[in-house]
Structures are given as structure tokens and as C-alpha cells.
Amino acid sequence: MKEKIKIIHFITHLPVGGAQDNTLFTLELLDKKKYEIFLACNFSGELVSRAKKIEGINLINIVDLQREVNIIKDIKALFKIYFLLRREKFNIVHTHSSKAGLIARIASKINKVPLIIHTVHGFPFNDFMSKTKRNFYIYLEKKMAQFSDALITVSNLNKQKIIDLKICNKEKIFNIYSGIDLEIFKSRNDNSFRKSLNINKESILIGSVGRLSLQKDPLTMIKAITIVKKNIQNVHLVLVGDGDMKKELIEEIEKHKIQNYVHLVGNIMDIWNVYPSLDLFIMSSIYEGLGRSITEALCCKIPVVCTNVEGVPEIVRNNITGLLVEPRDHLKLANAIISSLNNIDKSKKMAENGSEFVNENFDVKKMVADIDDLYEKLID
């Protein structure tokens, strides 16, 4: 009997998010007869319970692995990962997220792991941070790329950015779109989520799905909806997700006295039930590897208005599959929302175009098959 390929995936932690969903789908669908699979992360976040339900994998809790920079805990995490890799002798280390990608790749290189792969779900740097900080992160990515046998990107635009910044040679970069379970999203068509908010079918419901964080810039959405409200009276905004900006958002909502029209509902595990209730999906991120929630919305043929950042234009082609606006501009976001709602037939047609693209490229089974093929190619 052929010996199994021993592989470990590292991710920082398991909150609701695209990188986490991508990783767990990979672990769920990889052939357990072919691979002996491990997952190492900090056991925090809403998706820990999902990870524990995956049959045939080994889970390892790295308690000192966390998103924030903490020198003492980061060093502890490095040593724990180093000794784990030294003990278990893995054939492949596959890392996800910036912190886990940094620490685990260093430990892997020291241990001379045969294959080191990192998935770039998004960049740790963006155009809104200081030049010094941005250049430092780019330098780190260049060093980590030297430690990697392959980088996986989730959009071709991300791949091109890596090449343009000279982070890595293109021969080591492989684009594999971050898949979703198309069937579960396409099969949902009821308005149960709208009903749970007590919003009648005559009202317009705009929604966004994502962390309430600086990256997602939800404050711009709140400012935009105050302008939209002056033009379209029966409009509501729902933000699905949680994060450290929640308190600030509540204060902004109360400031504009729009509590009855803006709904913060926290994280929802059955996210596929959200989209059928929406008339329009919006996203205001200042940086985004691809935008998993955009693929989910378009899969459900929901019109989209998003910010023109990084990998997003690969899915949302302006005036073809949706509308794009520049980040941190609530006036342009508001105008695009108003335009999309006032031309709803055109918006729905663009969403149908986007749905075709998503269905052709973002099936989770295709994603895992492509990852499996890459493993085989690199092993050979």
C-alpha cells in the first residue's frame, strides 16, 4: 500500500472569513486515503466547531498564535511550530494568513520541510498605511517567498501584483480561485432573513457581509446610506459580521438617527440564507484579496456595488458584472448605490453576467482538485 502524503495546514485562527472557509473546505474535501492531514491554529473563532467535525484530520491548538503582533507570544509560537515540524516530519507544509504564514514558513525552512506552500488570501500591506510600514511588509513577503516552493493566489490580479512588486518569480506562483459551495447558494431562494428583520417586501434591503474592521471600512457604508436615504426613502442597510469597529458604528448610526434603517446582526453561520433577501450587495473594503462575499452574492444573482481594490475587479467588471467605486469615498458609493437601484433591470442583468463567471470558476470542488493537482506537481 502506498504511503500517505503527510501534510499540515497552518492558519492563525478560525473566525468567520474567506481564508478560513477556504482552508476548511480544502481539509474537508482532500482525499483522506491519499493524505494524512493536520491542521494547526489557535482554537479561537466561530469556525472551530466546524474544524472539529472534519473526519480523518488531526487538530493541533497553537495557543500563542494570534493575529496581533506580540513578540513574546510570537516567539513561543515559533518554537512550538518548530518542534512540531521536527517531531512529525511532514512532506508538505501549507500556510494561510499573514502571521501563520510568516512563523510557520520560518520554522519549516529551518526544519528543511520538503515542500512549503503559502496561499496569499490577501496582502498584509495596503496603500493606506505609511510608506515605511508598507515597504517593510513587502520586504518580509519577499523573504518569505524565498522560503516557499510555491505561492497560491486567489486572483490573477493578486498574482500580477506579486510579480510587479518583485516579491516572487512568476514560475512559483499558481492562481487558484477561492471556491464556494455553489449548490448551497444556488438552492436558497426564500426571504426568511428579510422576515427575521421585520422588513416588508416593499422596502429595499441593501446588505454587506464581512468583518466590522478597518479593512472592510464599514463606516463608509454608514455614511453612504445617510445620503441614499435622502433619495430613496424605503431603504434599509444590514451589516452581517462582527468586529472591533462595532461600537464606533453604533455611535455613527445614532448620530444620524438611522437606527430603524441600519441593522447590525453579527455573524451568521448559514450565510447562504442572507443573499436571497437582498436587493443589492455592497462592499467598501480598502483592500481585498478577492472578496469571497462578492462571489457568494453574484452566485445568487444579487446586483453588486464594490470598491475598486486589488482582486475585486477580476470579479466585478465595471458596468459588466457590477459597479465599482474608489475606496473611502462615501459620496461615490452612495451615487453608485442610487444608480444601481434606479436602474435595477440593468443591475440584475449585470448580476446574471457575474453569476455565469462565478459558476464557471468558483466551484469549491474545482478549487480542491486544483490544489491536489498542485501538490502532485510539486511532489513530482
Coordinates of C-alpha atoms in Angstrom, one line a residue:
M1 CA 0.0 0.0 0.0
K2 CA 1.3 3.4 -1.0
E3 CA 2.4 5.6 2.0
K4 CA 0.2 8.6 2.6
I5 CA 1.4 12.1 1.9
K6 CA 1.7 13.8 5.3
I7 CA 0.5 17.4 5.1
I8 CA -0.2 20.2 7.7
H9 CA -2.1 23.4 7.1
F10 CA -1.4 26.4 9.3
I11 CA -3.7 29.3 9.8
T12 CA -3.7 31.9 12.6
H13 CA -7.2 31.3 14.0
L14 CA -10.7 30.4 12.8
P15 CA -13.1 33.4 12.8
V16 CA -15.7 33.7 10.1
G17 CA -13.8 34.7 7.0
G18 CA -12.8 33.8 3.4
A19 CA -9.3 32.4 4.2
Q20 CA -10.7 30.2 7.0
D21 CA -13.5 29.0 4.8
N22 CA -11.1 28.2 2.0
T23 CA -8.8 26.3 4.4
L24 CA -11.6 24.2 5.9
F25 CA -13.1 23.3 2.5
T26 CA -9.7 22.1 1.5
L27 CA -9.3 19.9 4.6
E28 CA -12.9 18.6 4.2
L29 CA -12.5 17.6 0.5
L30 CA -8.9 16.4 0.2
D31 CA -8.7 12.6 -0.2
K32 CA -8.1 11.1 3.3
K33 CA -6.8 7.9 1.7
K34 CA -4.1 9.8 -0.1
Y35 CA -3.2 12.4 2.6
E36 CA -2.6 12.3 6.3
I37 CA -3.9 15.7 7.2
F38 CA -3.1 18.0 10.1
L39 CA -4.5 21.5 10.9
A40 CA -2.6 23.7 13.4
C41 CA -4.0 27.1 14.6
N42 CA -5.2 29.0 17.6
F43 CA -8.5 27.4 18.6
S44 CA -10.4 30.7 18.7
G45 CA -13.2 31.8 16.4
E46 CA -16.7 30.7 15.3
L47 CA -15.4 28.1 12.8
V48 CA -13.5 26.0 15.4
S49 CA -16.6 23.7 15.8
R50 CA -16.7 23.1 12.1
A51 CA -13.0 22.2 12.1
K52 CA -13.6 19.7 14.9
K53 CA -16.3 18.0 12.8
I54 CA -14.0 17.2 9.9
E55 CA -13.4 13.4 9.9
G56 CA -9.9 12.0 9.4
I57 CA -7.8 15.0 10.3
N58 CA -5.6 15.8 13.3
L59 CA -6.1 19.2 15.1
I60 CA -3.4 21.0 17.0
N61 CA -4.0 24.0 19.1
I62 CA -1.2 26.6 19.0
V63 CA -2.4 28.9 21.8
D64 CA 0.3 31.6 21.3
L65 CA -0.5 32.0 17.6
Q66 CA -2.5 35.2 17.2
R67 CA -3.2 37.9 14.7
E68 CA -1.8 40.9 16.6
V69 CA 2.0 41.4 16.9
N70 CA 3.2 40.2 20.3
I71 CA 6.9 39.4 20.4
I72 CA 6.8 37.0 23.4
K73 CA 3.8 35.0 22.1
D74 CA 5.2 35.1 18.5
I75 CA 8.5 33.6 19.6
K76 CA 6.6 30.9 21.7
A77 CA 4.5 30.1 18.7
L78 CA 7.7 29.8 16.5
F79 CA 9.3 27.3 18.9
K80 CA 6.1 25.2 19.3
I81 CA 5.7 25.0 15.5
Y82 CA 9.4 24.3 15.1
F83 CA 9.3 21.3 17.5
L84 CA 6.0 20.1 15.9
L85 CA 7.6 20.0 12.5
R86 CA 10.8 18.4 13.8
R87 CA 8.8 15.7 15.5
E88 CA 6.2 14.8 12.8
K89 CA 8.3 15.0 9.6
F90 CA 5.7 16.4 7.2
N91 CA 6.0 16.1 3.4
I92 CA 4.1 19.4 2.8
V93 CA 3.5 22.5 4.9
H94 CA 0.7 24.7 3.6
T95 CA 0.3 28.0 5.3
H96 CA -2.6 30.6 5.2
S97 CA -2.9 34.1 6.6
S98 CA 0.0 36.5 7.2
K99 CA 1.0 35.7 10.8
A100 CA 0.8 31.9 10.4
G101 CA 2.4 32.2 7.0
L102 CA 5.4 34.1 8.5
I103 CA 6.1 32.0 11.6
A104 CA 5.3 28.6 10.1
R105 CA 7.4 29.2 6.9
I106 CA 10.4 30.2 9.1
A107 CA 10.0 27.1 11.2
S108 CA 9.6 25.0 8.0
K109 CA 12.7 26.3 6.4
I110 CA 14.8 25.7 9.5
N111 CA 13.4 22.1 9.6
K112 CA 14.1 21.6 5.8
V113 CA 10.5 20.6 5.1
P114 CA 10.5 19.2 1.6
L115 CA 7.6 21.4 0.3
I116 CA 6.5 24.7 1.6
I117 CA 3.4 26.3 0.1
H118 CA 1.7 29.6 1.1
T119 CA -1.8 30.8 0.0
V120 CA -2.0 34.6 -0.4
H121 CA -5.6 35.3 0.6
G122 CA -4.8 39.0 0.9
F123 CA -1.7 41.2 1.4
P124 CA -0.6 42.4 4.8
F125 CA 0.2 45.8 3.3
N126 CA -2.1 48.3 1.5
D127 CA -1.9 51.8 0.0
F128 CA -3.4 53.4 3.1
M129 CA -0.6 52.6 5.5
S130 CA 2.6 54.6 5.8
K131 CA 5.2 54.1 3.1
T132 CA 7.8 52.8 5.6
K133 CA 5.4 50.2 7.1
R134 CA 4.2 49.2 3.6
N135 CA 7.8 48.7 2.4
F136 CA 8.7 46.7 5.5
Y137 CA 5.8 44.3 4.9
I138 CA 6.8 44.0 1.2
Y139 CA 10.4 43.2 2.3
L140 CA 9.0 40.4 4.6
E141 CA 6.9 39.0 1.8
K142 CA 10.0 38.8 -0.4
K143 CA 12.0 37.0 2.2
M144 CA 9.1 34.6 2.9
A145 CA 8.7 33.9 -0.8
Q146 CA 12.3 32.8 -0.8
F147 CA 11.4 30.2 1.8
S148 CA 8.4 29.0 -0.3
D149 CA 8.3 26.4 -3.1
A150 CA 5.0 27.8 -4.3
L151 CA 2.6 30.7 -3.7
I152 CA -1.1 30.3 -4.4
T153 CA -3.0 33.4 -5.2
V154 CA -6.8 33.7 -5.2
S155 CA -7.0 36.1 -8.2
N156 CA -4.8 36.7 -11.3
L157 CA -4.7 40.4 -10.3
N158 CA -3.0 39.4 -7.0
K159 CA -0.6 37.2 -8.9
Q160 CA 0.3 40.2 -11.2
K161 CA 0.8 42.4 -8.2
I162 CA 3.3 39.9 -6.7
I163 CA 5.2 39.9 -10.0
D164 CA 5.1 43.7 -10.3
L165 CA 6.4 44.2 -6.8
K166 CA 9.1 41.6 -7.5
I167 CA 8.1 39.6 -4.4
C168 CA 8.4 36.3 -6.3
N169 CA 9.2 34.9 -9.7
K170 CA 6.1 34.1 -11.7
E171 CA 7.2 30.5 -12.1
K172 CA 6.5 29.9 -8.4
I173 CA 3.0 31.5 -8.4
F174 CA -0.2 29.5 -9.1
N175 CA -3.6 31.1 -9.2
I176 CA -6.4 29.0 -7.8
Y177 CA -9.7 30.8 -7.2
S178 CA -11.1 30.6 -3.7
G179 CA -14.1 28.3 -4.1
I180 CA -17.6 28.3 -2.6
D181 CA -20.2 25.7 -2.4
L182 CA -22.2 26.8 -5.4
E183 CA -25.0 24.3 -4.9
I184 CA -25.9 25.5 -1.4
F185 CA -26.0 29.2 -2.5
K186 CA -28.0 28.5 -5.7
S187 CA -30.6 26.4 -3.9
R188 CA -31.7 29.1 -1.5
N189 CA -34.4 31.5 -2.7
D190 CA -36.6 32.4 0.3
N191 CA -36.9 35.7 2.2
S192 CA -36.6 34.2 5.7
F193 CA -33.7 36.6 6.5
R194 CA -35.7 39.7 5.5
K195 CA -38.6 38.4 7.6
S196 CA -36.3 38.0 10.6
L197 CA -35.5 41.7 10.4
N198 CA -39.2 42.6 10.1
I199 CA -38.6 44.3 6.7
N200 CA -41.6 44.1 4.3
K201 CA -41.1 43.1 0.7
E202 CA -41.9 46.7 -0.5
S203 CA -38.8 48.1 1.2
I204 CA -35.3 47.9 -0.4
L205 CA -32.7 45.9 1.5
I206 CA -29.0 46.6 0.9
G207 CA -26.6 44.3 2.6
S208 CA -22.9 43.6 3.2
V209 CA -21.1 40.6 4.7
G210 CA -17.8 40.9 6.3
R211 CA -15.9 41.8 9.5
L212 CA -16.5 45.2 11.1
S213 CA -12.9 46.1 10.7
L214 CA -10.7 48.8 9.3
Q215 CA -10.0 46.8 6.2
K216 CA -13.7 46.4 5.4
D217 CA -14.3 50.1 6.1
P218 CA -18.0 49.8 7.2
L219 CA -18.0 53.4 8.3
T220 CA -18.1 54.5 4.7
M221 CA -21.2 52.4 4.1
I222 CA -23.0 54.1 7.1
K223 CA -22.1 57.5 5.7
A224 CA -23.2 56.5 2.2
I225 CA -26.6 55.2 3.4
T226 CA -27.4 58.5 5.0
I227 CA -27.2 60.1 1.5
V228 CA -29.0 57.2 -0.1
K229 CA -31.8 57.6 2.4
K230 CA -32.4 61.2 1.3
N231 CA -33.1 60.0 -2.2
I232 CA -34.7 56.6 -1.6
Q233 CA -37.0 56.7 1.5
N234 CA -37.8 53.0 1.9
V235 CA -34.2 51.7 2.0
H236 CA -32.6 49.6 4.8
L237 CA -28.9 48.5 5.3
V238 CA -27.9 45.3 7.0
L239 CA -24.3 44.5 8.0
V240 CA -23.6 40.9 8.6
G241 CA -20.5 40.3 10.7
D242 CA -18.7 41.4 13.8
G243 CA -15.5 43.2 14.8
D244 CA -13.7 45.9 16.7
M245 CA -15.5 48.7 14.9
K246 CA -18.9 47.8 16.1
K247 CA -19.1 50.4 18.9
E248 CA -17.9 53.2 16.6
L249 CA -20.5 52.2 14.0
I250 CA -23.3 52.2 16.6
E251 CA -22.3 55.8 17.6
E252 CA -22.3 56.9 13.9
I253 CA -25.8 55.3 13.4
E254 CA -27.2 57.1 16.5
K255 CA -25.6 60.3 15.4
H256 CA -27.5 60.2 12.1
K257 CA -30.7 58.8 13.8
I258 CA -30.9 55.9 11.4
Q259 CA -31.3 53.1 14.0
N260 CA -34.6 52.0 12.4
Y261 CA -33.0 51.5 9.0
V262 CA -29.5 50.2 9.7
H263 CA -29.2 46.7 11.2
L264 CA -26.1 45.2 12.7
V265 CA -26.8 41.5 13.1
G266 CA -23.4 40.0 14.0
N267 CA -22.1 36.8 12.5
I268 CA -24.5 34.4 10.8
M269 CA -23.3 30.8 10.2
D270 CA -25.9 29.9 7.5
I271 CA -24.8 32.9 5.4
W272 CA -26.4 31.4 2.3
N273 CA -29.8 32.4 3.7
V274 CA -28.9 36.1 3.7
Y275 CA -28.4 36.8 0.0
P276 CA -31.8 35.9 -1.4
S277 CA -33.4 38.6 0.8
L278 CA -31.1 41.4 -0.6
D279 CA -31.9 43.8 -3.4
L280 CA -28.3 45.0 -3.6
F281 CA -25.0 43.8 -2.1
I282 CA -22.3 46.4 -1.3
M283 CA -18.7 46.2 -0.2
S284 CA -16.4 49.1 0.8
S285 CA -13.1 47.4 1.6
I286 CA -9.9 49.5 1.3
Y287 CA -8.0 46.3 0.3
E288 CA -9.3 42.8 -0.5
G289 CA -7.6 39.7 -1.9
L290 CA -10.6 38.8 -3.9
G291 CA -13.8 39.3 -1.9
R292 CA -15.5 35.9 -1.1
S293 CA -18.8 37.5 -0.2
I294 CA -18.9 39.1 -3.7
T295 CA -18.7 35.7 -5.3
E296 CA -21.5 34.5 -3.0
A297 CA -23.7 37.4 -3.8
L298 CA -23.2 37.0 -7.6
C299 CA -23.7 33.3 -7.4
C300 CA -27.2 34.2 -6.1
K301 CA -27.6 36.8 -8.9
I302 CA -27.7 39.7 -6.5
P303 CA -26.5 43.1 -8.0
V304 CA -23.3 44.4 -6.5
V305 CA -21.6 47.7 -5.9
C306 CA -18.0 47.3 -4.6
T307 CA -14.7 49.2 -4.2
N308 CA -12.1 49.0 -6.9
V309 CA -9.3 47.4 -4.9
E310 CA -6.8 44.6 -5.6
G311 CA -8.5 41.4 -6.8
V312 CA -12.1 42.7 -6.8
P313 CA -12.1 44.0 -10.4
E314 CA -11.4 40.4 -11.5
I315 CA -15.0 39.5 -10.4
V316 CA -16.7 42.9 -10.6
R317 CA -16.0 44.3 -14.0
N318 CA -17.4 47.9 -14.0
N319 CA -20.7 48.1 -15.8
I320 CA -20.5 44.5 -16.9
T321 CA -20.9 42.4 -13.8
G322 CA -21.5 45.2 -11.3
L323 CA -20.4 48.8 -10.3
L324 CA -17.0 49.8 -9.0
V325 CA -16.1 52.9 -7.0
E326 CA -12.9 54.1 -5.4
P327 CA -12.4 53.2 -1.7
R328 CA -13.0 55.6 1.2
D329 CA -15.4 57.8 -0.9
H330 CA -18.9 57.6 0.6
L331 CA -20.3 60.1 -1.9
K332 CA -19.3 57.9 -4.9
L333 CA -20.5 54.8 -3.1
A334 CA -23.9 56.5 -2.4
N335 CA -24.2 57.6 -6.0
A336 CA -23.4 54.1 -7.3
I337 CA -26.0 52.6 -4.9
I338 CA -28.6 55.1 -6.1
S339 CA -27.7 54.4 -9.8
S340 CA -27.9 50.7 -9.3
L341 CA -31.3 50.8 -7.6
N342 CA -32.7 53.3 -10.1
N343 CA -31.6 51.1 -13.0
I344 CA -32.5 47.8 -11.3
D345 CA -33.2 45.8 -14.6
K346 CA -29.7 46.7 -15.8
S347 CA -28.2 45.8 -12.4
K348 CA -29.9 42.4 -12.4
K349 CA -28.6 41.7 -15.9
M350 CA -25.0 42.6 -14.8
A351 CA -25.5 40.2 -11.8
E352 CA -26.5 37.5 -14.2
N353 CA -23.3 38.1 -16.1
G354 CA -21.3 37.9 -12.8
S355 CA -23.2 34.7 -11.9
E356 CA -22.0 33.0 -15.0
F357 CA -18.4 33.9 -14.3
V358 CA -18.7 32.7 -10.7
N359 CA -20.3 29.4 -11.7
E360 CA -17.6 28.7 -14.2
N361 CA -14.6 29.5 -11.9
F362 CA -15.5 29.3 -8.2
D363 CA -16.8 25.7 -7.6
V364 CA -15.2 24.6 -4.3
K365 CA -14.7 21.1 -5.8
K366 CA -12.6 22.6 -8.6
M367 CA -10.6 24.6 -6.1
V368 CA -9.6 21.5 -4.1
A369 CA -9.0 19.5 -7.3
D370 CA -6.6 22.2 -8.4
I371 CA -4.8 22.2 -5.1
D372 CA -4.5 18.5 -5.2
D373 CA -3.0 18.7 -8.7
L374 CA -0.5 21.3 -7.5
Y375 CA 0.6 19.1 -4.6
E376 CA 1.1 16.2 -7.1
K377 CA 3.0 18.5 -9.5
L378 CA 5.3 19.8 -6.8
I379 CA 6.0 16.4 -5.3
D380 CA 6.9 15.1 -8.7

